[in-house]
Short mmCIF file of C-alpha atoms in Angstrom, two decimals:
data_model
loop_
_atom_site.label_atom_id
_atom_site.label_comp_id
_atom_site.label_asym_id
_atom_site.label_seq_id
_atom_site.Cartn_x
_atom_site.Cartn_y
_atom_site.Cartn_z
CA UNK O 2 -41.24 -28.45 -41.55
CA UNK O 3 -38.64 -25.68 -40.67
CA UNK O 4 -38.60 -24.51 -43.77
CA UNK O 5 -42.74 -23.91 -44.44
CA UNK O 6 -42.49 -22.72 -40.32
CA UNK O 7 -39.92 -19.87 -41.75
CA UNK O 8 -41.49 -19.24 -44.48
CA UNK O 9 -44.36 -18.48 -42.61
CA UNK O 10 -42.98 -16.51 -40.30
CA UNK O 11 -41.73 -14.33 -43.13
CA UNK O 12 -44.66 -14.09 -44.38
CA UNK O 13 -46.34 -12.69 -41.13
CA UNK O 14 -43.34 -10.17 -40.71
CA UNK O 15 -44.06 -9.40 -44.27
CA UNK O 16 -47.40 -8.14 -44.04
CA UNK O 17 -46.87 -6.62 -40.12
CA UNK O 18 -44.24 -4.30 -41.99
CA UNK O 19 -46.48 -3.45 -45.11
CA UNK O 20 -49.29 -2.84 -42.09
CA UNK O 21 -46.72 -0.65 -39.85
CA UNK O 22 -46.47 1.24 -43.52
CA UNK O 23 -50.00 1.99 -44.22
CA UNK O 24 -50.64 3.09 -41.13
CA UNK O 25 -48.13 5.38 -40.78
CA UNK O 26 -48.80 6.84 -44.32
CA UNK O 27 -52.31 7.33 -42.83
CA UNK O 28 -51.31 9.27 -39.65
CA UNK O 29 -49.03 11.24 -41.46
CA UNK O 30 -50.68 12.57 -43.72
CA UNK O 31 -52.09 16.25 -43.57
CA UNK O 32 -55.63 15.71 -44.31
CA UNK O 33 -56.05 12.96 -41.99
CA UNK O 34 -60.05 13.48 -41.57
CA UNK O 35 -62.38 12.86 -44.41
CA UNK O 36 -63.00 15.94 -45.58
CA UNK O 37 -65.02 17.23 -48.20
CA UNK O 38 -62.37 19.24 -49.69
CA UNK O 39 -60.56 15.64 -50.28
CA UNK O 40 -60.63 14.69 -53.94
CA UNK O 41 -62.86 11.82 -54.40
CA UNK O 42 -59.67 9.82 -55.59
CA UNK O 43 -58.02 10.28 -52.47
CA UNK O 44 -61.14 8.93 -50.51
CA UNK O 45 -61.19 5.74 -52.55
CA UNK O 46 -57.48 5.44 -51.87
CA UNK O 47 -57.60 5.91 -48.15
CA UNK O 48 -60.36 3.73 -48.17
CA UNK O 49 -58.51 1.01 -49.84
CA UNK O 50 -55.90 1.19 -47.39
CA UNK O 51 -58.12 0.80 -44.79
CA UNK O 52 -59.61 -2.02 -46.07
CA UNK O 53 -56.35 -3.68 -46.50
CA UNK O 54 -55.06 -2.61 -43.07
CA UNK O 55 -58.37 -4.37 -41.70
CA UNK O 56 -57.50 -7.50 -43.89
CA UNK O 57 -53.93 -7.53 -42.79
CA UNK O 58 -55.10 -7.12 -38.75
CA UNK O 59 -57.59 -10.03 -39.27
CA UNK O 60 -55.09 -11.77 -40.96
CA UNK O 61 -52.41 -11.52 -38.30
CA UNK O 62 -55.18 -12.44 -35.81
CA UNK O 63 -55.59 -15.69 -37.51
CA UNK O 64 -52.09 -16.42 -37.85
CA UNK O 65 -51.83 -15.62 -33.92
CA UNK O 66 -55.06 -18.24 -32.87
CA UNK O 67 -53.03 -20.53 -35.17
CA UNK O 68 -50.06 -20.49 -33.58
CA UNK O 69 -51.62 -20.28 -29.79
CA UNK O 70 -53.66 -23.94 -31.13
CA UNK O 71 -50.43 -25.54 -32.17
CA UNK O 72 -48.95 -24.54 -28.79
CA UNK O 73 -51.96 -26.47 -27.10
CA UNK O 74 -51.53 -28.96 -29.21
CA UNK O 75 -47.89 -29.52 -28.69
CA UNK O 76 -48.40 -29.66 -25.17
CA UNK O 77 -51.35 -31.93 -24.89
CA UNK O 78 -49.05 -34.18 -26.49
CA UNK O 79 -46.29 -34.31 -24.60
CA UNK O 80 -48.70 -34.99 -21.51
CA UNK O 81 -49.86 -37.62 -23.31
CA UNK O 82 -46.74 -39.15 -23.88
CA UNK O 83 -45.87 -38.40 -19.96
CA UNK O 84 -48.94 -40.22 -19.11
CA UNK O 85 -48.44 -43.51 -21.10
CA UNK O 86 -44.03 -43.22 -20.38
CA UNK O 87 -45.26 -43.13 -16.51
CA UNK O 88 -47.80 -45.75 -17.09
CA UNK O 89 -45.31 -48.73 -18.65
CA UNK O 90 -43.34 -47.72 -15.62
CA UNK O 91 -45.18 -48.45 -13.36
CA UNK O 92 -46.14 -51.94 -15.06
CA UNK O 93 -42.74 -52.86 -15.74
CA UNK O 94 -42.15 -52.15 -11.40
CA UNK O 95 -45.42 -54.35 -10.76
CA UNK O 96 -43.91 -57.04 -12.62
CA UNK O 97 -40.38 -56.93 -10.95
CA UNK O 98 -41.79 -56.60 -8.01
CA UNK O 99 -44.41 -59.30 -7.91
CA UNK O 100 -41.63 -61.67 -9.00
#
């Protein structure tokens, strides 16, 4: 389990990097407004990487909802197990008691 966690944790840093990357290669360079001077090659490039930055965001979003869920999860759980640990308690102290 430790393993697939860490391998999806590299994952996520993977694409936040290549993210951090296209945008930065987007505000840096000189002709950041579409202009009609831009070749049309360029255009379909930029708008590639837009497109992929958009994936990537969505993609981390997911990843985030993901990992906020298992958190719930996880701690549902261990209420659970809090509830039915306190419950056999206080069983096992009727029965001594009544006794």
């Amino acid at each position: 389990m430790e393993i697939k966690d860490e391998a999806v944790r590299l994952e996520l840093w993977r694409r936040c990097a290549k993210a951090a990357i296209l945008i930065y290669s987007l505000k840096s360079s000189p002709n950041r407004h579409f202009n009609s001077s831009i070749d049309r090659e360029n255009e379909v490039e930029k708008d590639l990487l837009v497109k992929e930055i958009r994936d990537l965001k969505m993609k981390l979003a997911i990843e985030r909802i993901k990992k906020n869920r298992i958190k719930l999860c996880s701690l549902t759980e261990v209420m659970i197990q809090m509830t039915i640990l306190l419950s056999f308690c206080t069983l096992f102290l009727v029965l001594v008691f009544q006794s």
